[in-house]
PDB file of C-alpha atoms in Angstrom:
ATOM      1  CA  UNK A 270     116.326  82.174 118.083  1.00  0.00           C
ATOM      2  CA  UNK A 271     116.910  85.805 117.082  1.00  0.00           C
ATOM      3  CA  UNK A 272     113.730  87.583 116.877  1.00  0.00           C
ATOM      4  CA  UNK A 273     113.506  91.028 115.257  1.00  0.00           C
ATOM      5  CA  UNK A 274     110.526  93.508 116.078  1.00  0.00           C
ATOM      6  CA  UNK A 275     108.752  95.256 113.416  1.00  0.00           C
ATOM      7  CA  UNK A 276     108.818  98.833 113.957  1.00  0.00           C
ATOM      8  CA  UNK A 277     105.602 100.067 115.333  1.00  0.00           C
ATOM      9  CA  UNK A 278     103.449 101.758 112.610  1.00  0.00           C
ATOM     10  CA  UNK A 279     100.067 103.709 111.956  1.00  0.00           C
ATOM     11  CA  UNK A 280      97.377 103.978 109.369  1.00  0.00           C
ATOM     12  CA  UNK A 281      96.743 107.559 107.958  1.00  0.00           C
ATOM     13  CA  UNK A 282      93.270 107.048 109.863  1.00  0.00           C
ATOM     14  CA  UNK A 283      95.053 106.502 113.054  1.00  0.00           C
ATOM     15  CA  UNK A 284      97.649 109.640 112.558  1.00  0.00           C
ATOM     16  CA  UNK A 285      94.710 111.633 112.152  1.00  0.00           C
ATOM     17  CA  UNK A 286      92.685 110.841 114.851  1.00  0.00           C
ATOM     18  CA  UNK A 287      96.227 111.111 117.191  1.00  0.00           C
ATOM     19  CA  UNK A 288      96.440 114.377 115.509  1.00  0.00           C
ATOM     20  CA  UNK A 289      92.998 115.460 115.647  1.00  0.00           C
ATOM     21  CA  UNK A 290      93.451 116.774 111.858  1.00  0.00           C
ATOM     22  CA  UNK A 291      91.229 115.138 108.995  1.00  0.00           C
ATOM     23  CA  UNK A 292      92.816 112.563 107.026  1.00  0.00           C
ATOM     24  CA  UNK A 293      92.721 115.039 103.534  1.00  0.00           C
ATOM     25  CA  UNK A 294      95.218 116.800 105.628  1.00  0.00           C
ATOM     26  CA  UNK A 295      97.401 113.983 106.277  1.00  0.00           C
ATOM     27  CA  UNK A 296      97.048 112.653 102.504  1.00  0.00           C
ATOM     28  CA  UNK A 297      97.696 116.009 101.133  1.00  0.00           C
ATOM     29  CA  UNK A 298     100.849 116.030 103.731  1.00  0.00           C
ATOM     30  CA  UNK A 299     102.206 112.603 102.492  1.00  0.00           C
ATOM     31  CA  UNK A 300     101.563 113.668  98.277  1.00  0.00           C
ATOM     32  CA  UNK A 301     103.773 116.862  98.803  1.00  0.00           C
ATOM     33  CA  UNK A 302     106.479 114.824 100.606  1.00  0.00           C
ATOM     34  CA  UNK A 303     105.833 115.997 104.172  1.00  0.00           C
ATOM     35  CA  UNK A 304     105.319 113.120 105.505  1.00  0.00           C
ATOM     36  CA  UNK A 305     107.424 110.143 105.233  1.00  0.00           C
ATOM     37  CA  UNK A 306     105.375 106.959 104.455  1.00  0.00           C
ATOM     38  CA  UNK A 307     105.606 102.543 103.791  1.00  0.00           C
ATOM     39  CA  UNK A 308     103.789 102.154 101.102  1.00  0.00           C
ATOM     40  CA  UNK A 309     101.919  98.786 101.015  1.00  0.00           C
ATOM     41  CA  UNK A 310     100.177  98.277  98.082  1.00  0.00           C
ATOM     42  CA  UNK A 311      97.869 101.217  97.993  1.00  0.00           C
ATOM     43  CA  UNK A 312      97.550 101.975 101.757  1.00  0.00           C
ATOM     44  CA  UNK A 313     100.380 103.994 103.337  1.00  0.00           C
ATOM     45  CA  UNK A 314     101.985 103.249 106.739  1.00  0.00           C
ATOM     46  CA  UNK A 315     103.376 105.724 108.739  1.00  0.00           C
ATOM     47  CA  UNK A 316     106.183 104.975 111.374  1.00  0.00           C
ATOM     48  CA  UNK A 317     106.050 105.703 114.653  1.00  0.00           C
ATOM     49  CA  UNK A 318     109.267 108.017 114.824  1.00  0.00           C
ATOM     50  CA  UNK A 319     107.523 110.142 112.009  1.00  0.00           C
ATOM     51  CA  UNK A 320     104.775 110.523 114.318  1.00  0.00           C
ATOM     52  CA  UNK A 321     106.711 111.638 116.721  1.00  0.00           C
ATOM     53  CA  UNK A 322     108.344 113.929 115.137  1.00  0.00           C
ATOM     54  CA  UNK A 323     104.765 115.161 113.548  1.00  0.00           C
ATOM     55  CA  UNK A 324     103.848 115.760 117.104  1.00  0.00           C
ATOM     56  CA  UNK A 325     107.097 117.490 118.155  1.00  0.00           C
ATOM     57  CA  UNK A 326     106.712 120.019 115.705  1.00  0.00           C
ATOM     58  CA  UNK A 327     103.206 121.123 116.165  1.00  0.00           C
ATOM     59  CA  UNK A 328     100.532 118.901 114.464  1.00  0.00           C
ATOM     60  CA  UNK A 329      97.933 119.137 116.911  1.00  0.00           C
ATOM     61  CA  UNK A 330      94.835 120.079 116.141  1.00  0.00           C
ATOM     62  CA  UNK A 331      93.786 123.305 116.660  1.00  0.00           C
ATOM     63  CA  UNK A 332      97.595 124.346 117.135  1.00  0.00           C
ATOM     64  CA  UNK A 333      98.416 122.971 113.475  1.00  0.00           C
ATOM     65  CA  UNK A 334     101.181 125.297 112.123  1.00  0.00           C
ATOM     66  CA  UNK A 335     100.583 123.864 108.599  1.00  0.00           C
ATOM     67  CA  UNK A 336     102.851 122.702 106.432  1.00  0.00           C
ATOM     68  CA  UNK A 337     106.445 121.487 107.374  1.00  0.00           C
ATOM     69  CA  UNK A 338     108.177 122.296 104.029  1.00  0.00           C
ATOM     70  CA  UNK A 339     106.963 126.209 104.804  1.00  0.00           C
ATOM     71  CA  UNK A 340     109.302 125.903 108.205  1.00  0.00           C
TER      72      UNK A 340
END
């Protein structure tokens, strides 16, 4: 049998806590278009290449550079 994998995924809970920024920040991210989201049903799912790529460019924490649209 041929058996796809799901791509690996994330609440906005869990991208927060990996990100150690509150999840306002990551809501407010995903609303402006920042942040590139599954929506399923009313919860949003991010994917773990976004994260990634969150991480890459600086959403850590205390080093948060803010806003990726403002790059």
């Amino acid at each position: 049998m041929n058996q796809r994998r799901l791509p690996k995924t994330y609440t906005v809970k869990q991208v927060a806590e990996i990100l150690r920024v509150h999840v306002d920040t990551i809501r407010r991210q995903i609303r402006k278009g920042n942040i590139r989201t599954i929506q399923v049903g009313r919860h949003y799912l991010i994917l773990e290449e976004e994260l990634d790529r969150l991480w890459e460019e600086g959403w850590k924490g205390s080093q948060f550079k803010g806003s990726i649209a403002e790059k």
